[in-house]
PDB file of C-alpha atoms and ligand atoms in Angstrom:
ATOM      1  CA  MET A   1      51.803  76.723 111.134  1.00 62.00           C
ATOM      2  CA  ASN A   2      52.418  75.712 107.530  1.00 77.00           C
ATOM      3  CA  ILE A   3      49.997  77.115 105.012  1.00 90.00           C
ATOM      4  CA  GLU A   4      48.277  74.399 102.979  1.00 97.00           C
ATOM      5  CA  VAL A   5      49.340  74.399  99.331  1.00 98.00           C
ATOM      6  CA  VAL A   6      46.352  74.751  97.014  1.00 98.00           C
ATOM      7  CA  GLY A   7      46.964  74.128  93.321  1.00 98.00           C
ATOM      8  CA  ARG A   8      44.759  73.684  90.328  1.00 98.00           C
ATOM      9  CA  PHE A   9      44.164  72.177  86.915  1.00 98.00           C
ATOM     10  CA  ALA A  10      42.595  74.863  84.712  1.00 98.00           C
ATOM     11  CA  PRO A  11      42.115  73.308  81.272  1.00 96.00           C
ATOM     12  CA  THR A  12      40.321  74.970  78.388  1.00 94.00           C
ATOM     13  CA  PRO A  13      38.141  72.293  76.797  1.00 94.00           C
ATOM     14  CA  SER A  14      39.189  73.017  73.223  1.00 91.00           C
ATOM     15  CA  GLY A  15      40.283  69.521  72.296  1.00 90.00           C
ATOM     16  CA  ARG A  16      41.819  66.301  73.531  1.00 91.00           C
ATOM     17  CA  MET A  17      44.685  66.512  76.016  1.00 91.00           C
ATOM     18  CA  HIS A  18      48.090  66.218  74.502  1.00 88.00           C
ATOM     19  CA  ALA A  19      51.413  65.052  76.003  1.00 91.00           C
ATOM     20  CA  GLY A  20      52.349  68.714  76.614  1.00 90.00           C
ATOM     21  CA  ASN A  21      49.162  69.366  78.596  1.00 92.00           C
ATOM     22  CA  VAL A  22      49.694  66.135  80.508  1.00 95.00           C
ATOM     23  CA  PHE A  23      53.199  67.243  81.435  1.00 95.00           C
ATOM     24  CA  ALA A  24      51.991  70.589  82.865  1.00 96.00           C
ATOM     25  CA  ALA A  25      49.123  68.837  84.685  1.00 98.00           C
ATOM     26  CA  LEU A  26      51.512  66.240  86.115  1.00 98.00           C
ATOM     27  CA  MET A  27      53.845  68.968  87.455  1.00 98.00           C
ATOM     28  CA  ALA A  28      50.914  70.872  89.011  1.00 98.00           C
ATOM     29  CA  TRP A  29      49.604  67.688  90.628  1.00 98.00           C
ATOM     30  CA  LEU A  30      52.997  66.511  91.913  1.00 98.00           C
ATOM     31  CA  ALA A  31      53.735  69.946  93.397  1.00 98.00           C
ATOM     32  CA  VAL A  32      50.480  69.764  95.361  1.00 98.00           C
ATOM     33  CA  ARG A  33      50.585  66.106  96.379  1.00 98.00           C
ATOM     34  CA  SER A  34      54.236  66.209  97.441  1.00 98.00           C
ATOM     35  CA  ALA A  35      53.345  69.098  99.777  1.00 97.00           C
ATOM     36  CA  GLY A  36      50.250  67.322 101.146  1.00 97.00           C
ATOM     37  CA  GLY A  37      48.087  70.047  99.591  1.00 98.00           C
ATOM     38  CA  ARG A  38      44.718  70.333  97.903  1.00 98.00           C
ATOM     39  CA  MET A  39      43.934  70.264  94.190  1.00 98.00           C
ATOM     40  CA  VAL A  40      41.118  72.146  92.471  1.00 98.00           C
ATOM     41  CA  LEU A  41      39.753  71.332  89.008  1.00 98.00           C
ATOM     42  CA  ARG A  42      38.335  74.225  87.025  1.00 98.00           C
ATOM     43  CA  ILE A  43      37.081  73.970  83.463  1.00 97.00           C
ATOM     44  CA  GLU A  44      37.826  77.207  81.593  1.00 97.00           C
ATOM     45  CA  ASP A  45      34.876  77.142  79.236  1.00 96.00           C
ATOM     46  CA  LEU A  46      34.158  80.876  78.900  1.00 96.00           C
ATOM     47  CA  ASP A  47      34.790  81.209  75.201  1.00 93.00           C
ATOM     48  CA  PRO A  48      32.068  79.484  73.174  1.00 88.00           C
ATOM     49  CA  ARG A  49      34.309  79.679  70.093  1.00 86.00           C
ATOM     50  CA  ALA A  50      37.139  77.718  71.724  1.00 82.00           C
ATOM     51  CA  HIS A  51      34.981  75.309  73.614  1.00 77.00           C
ATOM     52  CA  ARG A  52      33.875  71.884  72.380  1.00 79.00           C
ATOM     53  CA  PRO A  53      31.088  70.398  74.523  1.00 76.00           C
ATOM     54  CA  GLU A  54      32.387  66.822  74.517  1.00 91.00           C
ATOM     55  CA  ALA A  55      35.963  67.915  75.254  1.00 94.00           C
ATOM     56  CA  ALA A  56      35.382  68.763  78.933  1.00 95.00           C
ATOM     57  CA  GLN A  57      34.099  65.280  79.692  1.00 95.00           C
ATOM     58  CA  LEU A  58      37.041  63.713  77.878  1.00 95.00           C
ATOM     59  CA  LEU A  59      39.444  65.934  79.826  1.00 96.00           C
ATOM     60  CA  ILE A  60      37.959  64.833  83.119  1.00 97.00           C
ATOM     61  CA  ASP A  61      38.075  61.211  82.036  1.00 97.00           C
ATOM     62  CA  ASP A  62      41.687  61.536  80.826  1.00 97.00           C
ATOM     63  CA  LEU A  63      42.814  63.057  84.146  1.00 98.00           C
ATOM     64  CA  ARG A  64      41.229  60.120  85.991  1.00 98.00           C
ATOM     65  CA  TRP A  65      42.882  57.632  83.653  1.00 97.00           C
ATOM     66  CA  LEU A  66      46.242  59.305  84.318  1.00 98.00           C
ATOM     67  CA  GLY A  67      45.694  58.982  88.073  1.00 98.00           C
ATOM     68  CA  LEU A  68      45.757  62.779  88.526  1.00 98.00           C
ATOM     69  CA  ASP A  69      42.977  63.342  91.040  1.00 98.00           C
ATOM     70  CA  TRP A  70      41.505  66.475  92.607  1.00 98.00           C
ATOM     71  CA  ASP A  71      39.768  67.384  95.852  1.00 98.00           C
ATOM     72  CA  GLU A  72      37.423  70.113  94.698  1.00 98.00           C
ATOM     73  CA  GLY A  73      35.434  70.734  91.520  1.00 95.00           C
ATOM     74  CA  PRO A  74      34.975  70.611  88.665  1.00 97.00           C
ATOM     75  CA  HIS A  75      34.069  74.288  88.743  1.00 98.00           C
ATOM     76  CA  TRP A  76      32.784  75.614  85.411  1.00 97.00           C
ATOM     77  CA  GLN A  77      33.690  79.171  84.498  1.00 97.00           C
ATOM     78  CA  SER A  78      30.610  79.460  82.298  1.00 96.00           C
ATOM     79  CA  LYS A  79      28.490  79.206  85.473  1.00 97.00           C
ATOM     80  CA  ARG A  80      30.330  82.018  87.258  1.00 98.00           C
ATOM     81  CA  ILE A  81      29.503  85.008  85.059  1.00 97.00           C
ATOM     82  CA  GLU A  82      27.963  86.956  87.964  1.00 98.00           C
ATOM     83  CA  VAL A  83      31.140  86.673  89.985  1.00 98.00           C
ATOM     84  CA  TYR A  84      33.133  88.208  87.123  1.00 98.00           C
ATOM     85  CA  ALA A  85      30.503  90.907  86.543  1.00 98.00           C
ATOM     86  CA  GLU A  86      30.799  91.949  90.187  1.00 98.00           C
ATOM     87  CA  ALA A  87      34.580  92.355  89.860  1.00 98.00           C
ATOM     88  CA  ILE A  88      34.142  94.361  86.648  1.00 98.00           C
ATOM     89  CA  ALA A  89      31.759  96.670  88.538  1.00 98.00           C
ATOM     90  CA  ARG A  90      34.381  97.118  91.261  1.00 98.00           C
ATOM     91  CA  LEU A  91      37.075  98.055  88.735  1.00 98.00           C
ATOM     92  CA  ASP A  92      34.631 100.409  87.049  1.00 98.00           C
ATOM     93  CA  GLU A  93      33.945 102.170  90.363  1.00 97.00           C
ATOM     94  CA  GLN A  94      37.676 102.823  90.598  1.00 97.00           C
ATOM     95  CA  GLY A  95      37.451 104.612  87.207  1.00 97.00           C
ATOM     96  CA  LEU A  96      39.795 102.100  85.610  1.00 98.00           C
ATOM     97  CA  LEU A  97      37.656 100.795  82.757  1.00 98.00           C
ATOM     98  CA  TYR A  98      36.691 102.246  79.411  1.00 98.00           C
ATOM     99  CA  PRO A  99      34.907 101.031  76.284  1.00 98.00           C
ATOM    100  CA  CYS A 100      37.113 100.186  73.318  1.00 97.00           C
ATOM    101  CA  PHE A 101      35.710 100.195  69.787  1.00 97.00           C
ATOM    102  CA  CYS A 102      38.863  99.158  67.932  1.00 94.00           C
ATOM    103  CA  THR A 103      38.467  96.376  65.411  1.00 89.00           C
ATOM    104  CA  ARG A 104      41.014  93.618  65.143  1.00 84.00           C
ATOM    105  CA  ALA A 105      42.425  95.201  61.982  1.00 82.00           C
ATOM    106  CA  GLU A 106      42.785  98.599  63.704  1.00 82.00           C
ATOM    107  CA  LEU A 107      44.553  96.998  66.658  1.00 82.00           C
ATOM    108  CA  HIS A 108      47.076  95.301  64.431  1.00 77.00           C
ATOM    109  CA  ALA A 109      47.682  98.435  62.417  1.00 75.00           C
ATOM    110  CA  ALA A 110      48.248 100.639  65.513  1.00 70.00           C
ATOM    111  CA  SER A 111      50.224  98.354  67.785  1.00 68.00           C
ATOM    112  CA  ALA A 112      53.541  96.676  68.342  1.00 67.00           C
ATOM    113  CA  PRO A 113      53.678  93.011  69.379  1.00 65.00           C
ATOM    114  CA  HIS A 114      53.898  92.173  73.096  1.00 60.00           C
ATOM    115  CA  ALA A 115      57.432  91.129  73.880  1.00 53.00           C
ATOM    116  CA  SER A 116      56.725  87.710  75.285  1.00 56.00           C
ATOM    117  CA  ASP A 117      53.489  86.275  73.963  1.00 60.00           C
ATOM    118  CA  GLY A 118      52.925  87.796  70.553  1.00 62.00           C
ATOM    119  CA  THR A 119      49.814  89.789  71.523  1.00 70.00           C
ATOM    120  CA  TYR A 120      49.938  93.506  70.786  1.00 81.00           C
ATOM    121  CA  VAL A 121      50.787  96.521  72.934  1.00 92.00           C
ATOM    122  CA  TYR A 122      47.593  98.577  72.946  1.00 93.00           C
ATOM    123  CA  ALA A 123      48.193 102.057  71.570  1.00 91.00           C
ATOM    124  CA  GLY A 124      45.524 103.709  73.766  1.00 93.00           C
ATOM    125  CA  THR A 125      43.301 104.690  70.823  1.00 94.00           C
ATOM    126  CA  CYS A 126      40.033 104.678  72.828  1.00 97.00           C
ATOM    127  CA  ARG A 127      41.509 105.760  76.175  1.00 96.00           C
ATOM    128  CA  ASN A 128      40.250 109.337  76.130  1.00 96.00           C
ATOM    129  CA  LEU A 129      37.051 109.313  74.075  1.00 97.00           C
ATOM    130  CA  SER A 130      34.506 111.945  75.105  1.00 97.00           C
ATOM    131  CA  PRO A 131      31.125 110.765  76.443  1.00 95.00           C
ATOM    132  CA  ALA A 132      29.519 111.984  73.207  1.00 97.00           C
ATOM    133  CA  GLU A 133      31.938 109.934  71.104  1.00 97.00           C
ATOM    134  CA  VAL A 134      31.237 106.872  73.209  1.00 97.00           C
ATOM    135  CA  ILE A 135      27.491 107.241  72.659  1.00 96.00           C
ATOM    136  CA  ALA A 136      27.913 107.775  68.922  1.00 97.00           C
ATOM    137  CA  ARG A 137      30.216 104.798  68.483  1.00 96.00           C
ATOM    138  CA  SER A 138      28.127 102.524  70.692  1.00 96.00           C
ATOM    139  CA  ALA A 139      25.259 102.908  68.252  1.00 95.00           C
ATOM    140  CA  ARG A 140      27.408 101.339  65.524  1.00 94.00           C
ATOM    141  CA  ARG A 141      29.394  98.704  67.362  1.00 94.00           C
ATOM    142  CA  ALA A 142      29.334  96.904  70.729  1.00 96.00           C
ATOM    143  CA  PRO A 143      32.509  97.883  72.605  1.00 98.00           C
ATOM    144  CA  ALA A 144      34.999  95.690  74.414  1.00 98.00           C
ATOM    145  CA  THR A 145      36.052  96.773  77.928  1.00 98.00           C
ATOM    146  CA  ARG A 146      39.639  97.722  78.663  1.00 98.00           C
ATOM    147  CA  LEU A 147      41.503  98.219  81.937  1.00 98.00           C
ATOM    148  CA  ARG A 148      43.854 101.201  82.290  1.00 98.00           C
ATOM    149  CA  VAL A 149      47.406 100.399  83.315  1.00 98.00           C
ATOM    150  CA  PRO A 150      49.575 102.999  85.098  1.00 98.00           C
ATOM    151  CA  ASP A 151      51.792 105.316  83.029  1.00 96.00           C
ATOM    152  CA  ALA A 152      55.189 103.932  82.067  1.00 96.00           C
ATOM    153  CA  THR A 153      56.985 106.054  84.677  1.00 97.00           C
ATOM    154  CA  ASP A 154      54.620 105.139  87.549  1.00 98.00           C
ATOM    155  CA  PRO A 155      56.270 102.485  89.766  1.00 97.00           C
ATOM    156  CA  ALA A 156      52.867 100.801  90.258  1.00 96.00           C
ATOM    157  CA  GLY A 157      52.998  99.777  86.612  1.00 97.00           C
ATOM    158  CA  THR A 158      56.232  97.812  86.844  1.00 98.00           C
ATOM    159  CA  ILE A 159      55.445  94.342  88.098  1.00 98.00           C
ATOM    160  CA  GLU A 160      58.230  92.177  89.488  1.00 98.00           C
ATOM    161  CA  PHE A 161      57.903  88.556  90.472  1.00 98.00           C
ATOM    162  CA  CYS A 162      60.022  85.478  90.971  1.00 97.00           C
ATOM    163  CA  ASP A 163      58.924  82.289  89.238  1.00 97.00           C
ATOM    164  CA  LEU A 164      59.842  78.974  90.883  1.00 95.00           C
ATOM    165  CA  VAL A 165      61.179  77.632  87.594  1.00 94.00           C
ATOM    166  CA  CYS A 166      62.000  80.676  85.448  1.00 92.00           C
ATOM    167  CA  GLY A 167      63.411  82.945  88.171  1.00 94.00           C
ATOM    168  CA  LYS A 168      63.076  86.722  88.385  1.00 96.00           C
ATOM    169  CA  HIS A 169      60.964  88.667  85.911  1.00 96.00           C
ATOM    170  CA  ALA A 170      59.841  92.262  85.566  1.00 97.00           C
ATOM    171  CA  GLU A 171      57.378  93.836  83.173  1.00 96.00           C
ATOM    172  CA  ASN A 172      56.428  97.444  82.608  1.00 97.00           C
ATOM    173  CA  LEU A 173      52.740  97.161  81.766  1.00 97.00           C
ATOM    174  CA  ALA A 174      52.471 100.390  79.791  1.00 96.00           C
ATOM    175  CA  ARG A 175      55.499  99.588  77.614  1.00 95.00           C
ATOM    176  CA  GLU A 176      55.056  95.862  77.154  1.00 93.00           C
ATOM    177  CA  CYS A 177      51.313  95.386  77.147  1.00 93.00           C
ATOM    178  CA  GLY A 178      49.241  98.572  77.418  1.00 95.00           C
ATOM    179  CA  ASP A 179      45.642  98.783  78.611  1.00 97.00           C
ATOM    180  CA  PHE A 180      44.240  95.273  78.310  1.00 96.00           C
ATOM    181  CA  LEU A 181      40.862  93.635  77.842  1.00 96.00           C
ATOM    182  CA  VAL A 182      38.712  92.433  80.694  1.00 98.00           C
ATOM    183  CA  ARG A 183      35.693  91.773  78.473  1.00 98.00           C
ATOM    184  CA  ARG A 184      35.509  91.213  74.745  1.00 96.00           C
ATOM    185  CA  SER A 185      33.051  93.005  72.468  1.00 96.00           C
ATOM    186  CA  ASP A 186      30.943  89.827  72.238  1.00 96.00           C
ATOM    187  CA  GLY A 187      30.573  89.935  76.052  1.00 96.00           C
ATOM    188  CA  VAL A 188      32.960  87.057  76.801  1.00 97.00           C
ATOM    189  CA  ILE A 189      34.990  87.704  79.968  1.00 98.00           C
ATOM    190  CA  ALA A 190      38.721  87.847  79.279  1.00 97.00           C
ATOM    191  CA  TYR A 191      40.894  84.980  80.467  1.00 97.00           C
ATOM    192  CA  GLN A 192      43.160  87.310  82.518  1.00 98.00           C
ATOM    193  CA  LEU A 193      40.307  88.536  84.674  1.00 98.00           C
ATOM    194  CA  ALA A 194      38.502  85.220  85.131  1.00 98.00           C
ATOM    195  CA  VAL A 195      41.662  83.335  86.066  1.00 98.00           C
ATOM    196  CA  VAL A 196      42.648  85.896  88.717  1.00 98.00           C
ATOM    197  CA  ILE A 197      39.208  85.964  90.321  1.00 98.00           C
ATOM    198  CA  ASP A 198      38.838  82.198  90.296  1.00 98.00           C
ATOM    199  CA  ASP A 199      42.284  81.440  91.649  1.00 98.00           C
ATOM    200  CA  ALA A 200      41.702  83.910  94.495  1.00 98.00           C
ATOM    201  CA  LEU A 201      38.167  82.820  95.385  1.00 98.00           C
ATOM    202  CA  MET A 202      39.072  79.137  95.155  1.00 98.00           C
ATOM    203  CA  GLY A 203      41.979  79.670  97.547  1.00 98.00           C
ATOM    204  CA  VAL A 204      44.641  78.741  94.969  1.00 98.00           C
ATOM    205  CA  ASN A 205      48.069  79.838  96.215  1.00 98.00           C
ATOM    206  CA  GLN A 206      50.287  77.919  93.763  1.00 98.00           C
ATOM    207  CA  VAL A 207      49.888  78.273  90.001  1.00 98.00           C
ATOM    208  CA  VAL A 208      51.787  75.683  87.951  1.00 98.00           C
ATOM    209  CA  ARG A 209      51.298  75.803  84.166  1.00 97.00           C
ATOM    210  CA  GLY A 210      53.116  75.865  80.823  1.00 94.00           C
ATOM    211  CA  ASN A 211      55.529  78.708  80.212  1.00 91.00           C
ATOM    212  CA  ASP A 212      53.518  79.969  77.255  1.00 91.00           C
ATOM    213  CA  LEU A 213      51.588  81.812  79.999  1.00 95.00           C
ATOM    214  CA  LEU A 214      54.596  83.490  81.615  1.00 95.00           C
ATOM    215  CA  GLY A 215      53.743  86.673  79.711  1.00 94.00           C
ATOM    216  CA  SER A 216      50.340  86.843  81.448  1.00 96.00           C
ATOM    217  CA  VAL A 217      51.693  86.976  84.983  1.00 98.00           C
ATOM    218  CA  ALA A 218      52.272  90.744  85.176  1.00 98.00           C
ATOM    219  CA  ARG A 219      48.693  91.470  84.098  1.00 98.00           C
ATOM    220  CA  GLN A 220      47.397  88.932  86.577  1.00 98.00           C
ATOM    221  CA  ILE A 221      49.400  90.389  89.468  1.00 98.00           C
ATOM    222  CA  TYR A 222      48.214  93.894  88.558  1.00 98.00           C
ATOM    223  CA  LEU A 223      44.599  92.660  88.698  1.00 98.00           C
ATOM    224  CA  GLN A 224      45.215  90.895  92.031  1.00 98.00           C
ATOM    225  CA  ARG A 225      46.465  94.168  93.494  1.00 98.00           C
ATOM    226  CA  LEU A 226      43.470  96.146  92.211  1.00 98.00           C
ATOM    227  CA  LEU A 227      40.999  93.588  93.523  1.00 98.00           C
ATOM    228  CA  GLY A 228      42.749  93.102  96.869  1.00 98.00           C
ATOM    229  CA  TYR A 229      43.747  89.468  96.372  1.00 98.00           C
ATOM    230  CA  GLU A 230      46.833  87.622  97.613  1.00 98.00           C
ATOM    231  CA  GLN A 231      49.476  86.813  95.023  1.00 98.00           C
ATOM    232  CA  PRO A 232      49.973  83.076  94.460  1.00 98.00           C
ATOM    233  CA  THR A 233      53.365  81.436  93.866  1.00 98.00           C
ATOM    234  CA  TYR A 234      54.051  80.897  90.172  1.00 98.00           C
ATOM    235  CA  ALA A 235      55.873  78.020  88.499  1.00 97.00           C
ATOM    236  CA  HIS A 236      55.937  78.000  84.694  1.00 96.00           C
ATOM    237  CA  VAL A 237      57.111  74.645  83.425  1.00 94.00           C
ATOM    238  CA  PRO A 238      58.745  74.222  80.016  1.00 91.00           C
ATOM    239  CA  LEU A 239      56.830  73.315  76.926  1.00 89.00           C
ATOM    240  CA  LEU A 240      57.702  70.049  75.273  1.00 88.00           C
ATOM    241  CA  VAL A 241      59.563  70.286  72.013  1.00 85.00           C
ATOM    242  CA  ALA A 242      60.279  67.741  69.282  1.00 81.00           C
ATOM    243  CA  PRO A 243      63.917  66.669  68.737  1.00 81.00           C
ATOM    244  CA  ASP A 244      64.216  69.292  65.967  1.00 82.00           C
ATOM    245  CA  GLY A 245      63.324  72.039  68.475  1.00 80.00           C
ATOM    246  CA  ARG A 246      59.796  72.577  67.177  1.00 82.00           C
ATOM    247  CA  ARG A 247      57.129  73.016  69.848  1.00 79.00           C
ATOM    248  CA  LEU A 248      54.896  69.953  70.043  1.00 78.00           C
ATOM    249  CA  SER A 249      51.361  70.675  69.009  1.00 72.00           C
ATOM    250  CA  LYS A 250      48.061  69.057  68.244  1.00 69.00           C
ATOM    251  CA  ARG A 251      49.520  68.110  64.864  1.00 71.00           C
ATOM    252  CA  ASP A 252      51.578  65.439  66.607  1.00 75.00           C
ATOM    253  CA  ARG A 253      48.613  63.127  66.594  1.00 71.00           C
ATOM    254  CA  ASP A 254      50.427  60.224  68.209  1.00 70.00           C
ATOM    255  CA  LEU A 255      50.858  62.336  71.375  1.00 83.00           C
ATOM    256  CA  ASP A 256      47.140  62.923  71.662  1.00 87.00           C
ATOM    257  CA  LEU A 257      45.603  61.081  74.609  1.00 93.00           C
ATOM    258  CA  GLY A 258      42.975  59.549  72.329  1.00 92.00           C
ATOM    259  CA  GLU A 259      45.754  57.844  70.372  1.00 90.00           C
ATOM    260  CA  ILE A 260      47.810  57.003  73.442  1.00 91.00           C
ATOM    261  CA  ARG A 261      44.879  55.389  75.250  1.00 93.00           C
ATOM    262  CA  ALA A 262      43.929  53.416  72.139  1.00 92.00           C
ATOM    263  CA  ARG A 263      47.356  51.719  72.308  1.00 88.00           C
ATOM    264  CA  ASP A 264      46.292  50.234  75.626  1.00 79.00           C
ATOM    265  CA  THR A 265      49.698  50.525  77.306  1.00 83.00           C
ATOM    266  CA  GLY A 266      48.275  52.180  80.441  1.00 89.00           C
ATOM    267  CA  PRO A 267      49.322  55.619  81.681  1.00 95.00           C
ATOM    268  CA  GLU A 268      52.622  54.354  83.158  1.00 96.00           C
ATOM    269  CA  GLN A 269      54.567  54.479  79.924  1.00 94.00           C
ATOM    270  CA  LEU A 270      53.627  58.087  79.155  1.00 94.00           C
ATOM    271  CA  LEU A 271      54.079  59.264  82.757  1.00 96.00           C
ATOM    272  CA  GLY A 272      57.451  57.511  82.974  1.00 96.00           C
ATOM    273  CA  ARG A 273      58.656  59.224  79.796  1.00 93.00           C
ATOM    274  CA  LEU A 274      57.457  62.644  80.966  1.00 94.00           C
ATOM    275  CA  ALA A 275      59.087  62.144  84.368  1.00 95.00           C
ATOM    276  CA  THR A 276      62.346  61.075  82.698  1.00 93.00           C
ATOM    277  CA  ALA A 277      62.374  64.283  80.684  1.00 90.00           C
ATOM    278  CA  VAL A 278      62.716  66.321  83.911  1.00 92.00           C
ATOM    279  CA  GLY A 279      64.956  63.944  85.834  1.00 92.00           C
ATOM    280  CA  LEU A 280      62.313  62.300  88.010  1.00 95.00           C
ATOM    281  CA  ALA A 281      62.663  58.808  86.477  1.00 95.00           C
ATOM    282  CA  GLU A 282      65.266  56.672  84.707  1.00 95.00           C
ATOM    283  CA  GLU A 283      65.142  56.039  80.978  1.00 93.00           C
ATOM    284  CA  GLY A 284      62.585  53.320  80.238  1.00 93.00           C
ATOM    285  CA  GLU A 285      60.988  53.356  83.712  1.00 96.00           C
ATOM    286  CA  ARG A 286      57.209  53.007  83.771  1.00 96.00           C
ATOM    287  CA  MET A 287      55.644  55.053  86.558  1.00 97.00           C
ATOM    288  CA  ARG A 288      52.233  55.648  88.078  1.00 98.00           C
ATOM    289  CA  ALA A 289      51.525  59.219  89.125  1.00 98.00           C
ATOM    290  CA  ASP A 290      51.397  58.337  92.822  1.00 98.00           C
ATOM    291  CA  GLN A 291      54.823  56.657  92.591  1.00 98.00           C
ATOM    292  CA  LEU A 292      56.322  59.964  91.476  1.00 98.00           C
ATOM    293  CA  VAL A 293      55.064  61.974  94.445  1.00 98.00           C
ATOM    294  CA  GLU A 294      57.980  61.248  96.725  1.00 97.00           C
ATOM    295  CA  ARG A 295      60.537  61.830  93.969  1.00 97.00           C
ATOM    296  CA  PHE A 296      59.196  65.256  93.054  1.00 97.00           C
ATOM    297  CA  SER A 297      61.363  68.273  93.804  1.00 95.00           C
ATOM    298  CA  TRP A 298      61.419  71.730  92.231  1.00 95.00           C
ATOM    299  CA  ASP A 299      65.220  71.665  92.386  1.00 93.00           C
ATOM    300  CA  VAL A 300      65.389  68.619  90.122  1.00 92.00           C
ATOM    301  CA  VAL A 301      62.727  69.922  87.751  1.00 92.00           C
ATOM    302  CA  ARG A 302      64.409  73.349  87.577  1.00 91.00           C
ATOM    303  CA  THR A 303      67.788  71.912  86.606  1.00 89.00           C
ATOM    304  CA  HIS A 304      66.216  70.006  83.734  1.00 85.00           C
ATOM    305  CA  ALA A 305      63.898  72.838  82.779  1.00 78.00           C
ATOM    306  CA  GLU A 306      66.690  75.282  82.012  1.00 67.00           C
ATOM    307  CA  ARG A 307      66.621  74.055  78.451  1.00 66.00           C
ATOM    308  CA  ASN A 308      63.664  72.896  76.402  1.00 69.00           C
ATOM    309  CA  VAL A 309      62.283  69.520  77.317  1.00 77.00           C
ATOM    310  CA  VAL A 310      62.685  67.290  74.278  1.00 75.00           C
ATOM    311  CA  PHE A 311      60.008  64.707  73.783  1.00 77.00           C
ATOM    312  CA  ALA A 312      59.878  62.525  70.706  1.00 74.00           C
ATOM    313  CA  SER A 313      56.684  61.234  69.162  1.00 68.00           C
ATOM    314  CA  ARG A 314      56.648  57.488  69.253  1.00 64.00           C
TER     315      ARG A 314
HETATM  316  N1  LIG B 401      42.951  77.569  80.584  1.00 90.78           N
HETATM  317  C1  LIG B 401      44.301  77.834  80.219  1.00 90.78           C
HETATM  318  C2  LIG B 401      44.786  76.830  79.204  1.00 90.78           C
HETATM  319  O1  LIG B 401      44.233  75.751  79.096  1.00 90.78           O
HETATM  320  C3  LIG B 401      45.245  77.744  81.391  1.00 90.78           C
HETATM  321  C4  LIG B 401      45.018  78.843  82.327  1.00 90.78           C
HETATM  322  C5  LIG B 401      46.008  78.883  83.468  1.00 90.78           C
HETATM  323  O2  LIG B 401      46.604  77.860  83.828  1.00 90.78           O
HETATM  324  O3  LIG B 401      46.157  79.963  84.022  1.00 90.78           O
HETATM  325  O4  LIG B 401      45.705  77.135  78.480  1.00 90.78           O
END
């Protein structure tokens, strides 16, 4: 029996969708629909600082306008705090968590940058504080919560995986990342933990997203193993870059869905251009999302994704 493919959209409602987000969402949706699978929508609204209340509604509306539908959700991470707290308790029972009192400035001073995503390698400053030190420091500052990773020489701490687009990867957690946060000092649950729990409990077995998150995979697999979850398939699709090689960003206002929808050209022009960029449509073809389903293939996308996907503002 074939296992049903379950994919997801997992946007953070920090602003309007942008052509780059649309591209990743389109790939996730096509991978599911072409396999006759099921799509879950989850709004990643855990961080009150990154979250704009009106943005989630606009995201949902933009996905509908694009013709990218889903079968389950929206789930809201902000309503699932108890689920995350239960997992934190389980990790704590395994003796894997400890409070960390380091300030941002201390972290930067003591650490080297993470190889792939620019975050730091934690130096282990708070790893072995005595109970008395923990009590004394807690009186001055609320701690964050960190998860221990295995020592550099322990095979359990080297995570290997094969990405559908990017191929084989390996990361030694101790060397390239260090003990990492599962809860921030302001109580906000860390993305790495929430995403792993939600993907597992929502039955997601195929994670398709932008390759800015490739550097998170090893941490996520480590958490899956500790919590007893299945490992999903990963496909990290390229980020869109401008013709000069610069990564497209929110500064490219004309690629913002607010601007694109105001032009009233329908979603077909944008979807056609995005599909062309990865070999799924001919130059100038206008496409609806559902028309791309039967053309989708990871082989085609992979060949075009070996280099950056150039996308010009227009
Ligand atoms: N919420 C994350 C974002 O919008 C994506 C998380 C994921 O796909 O794992 O960047």
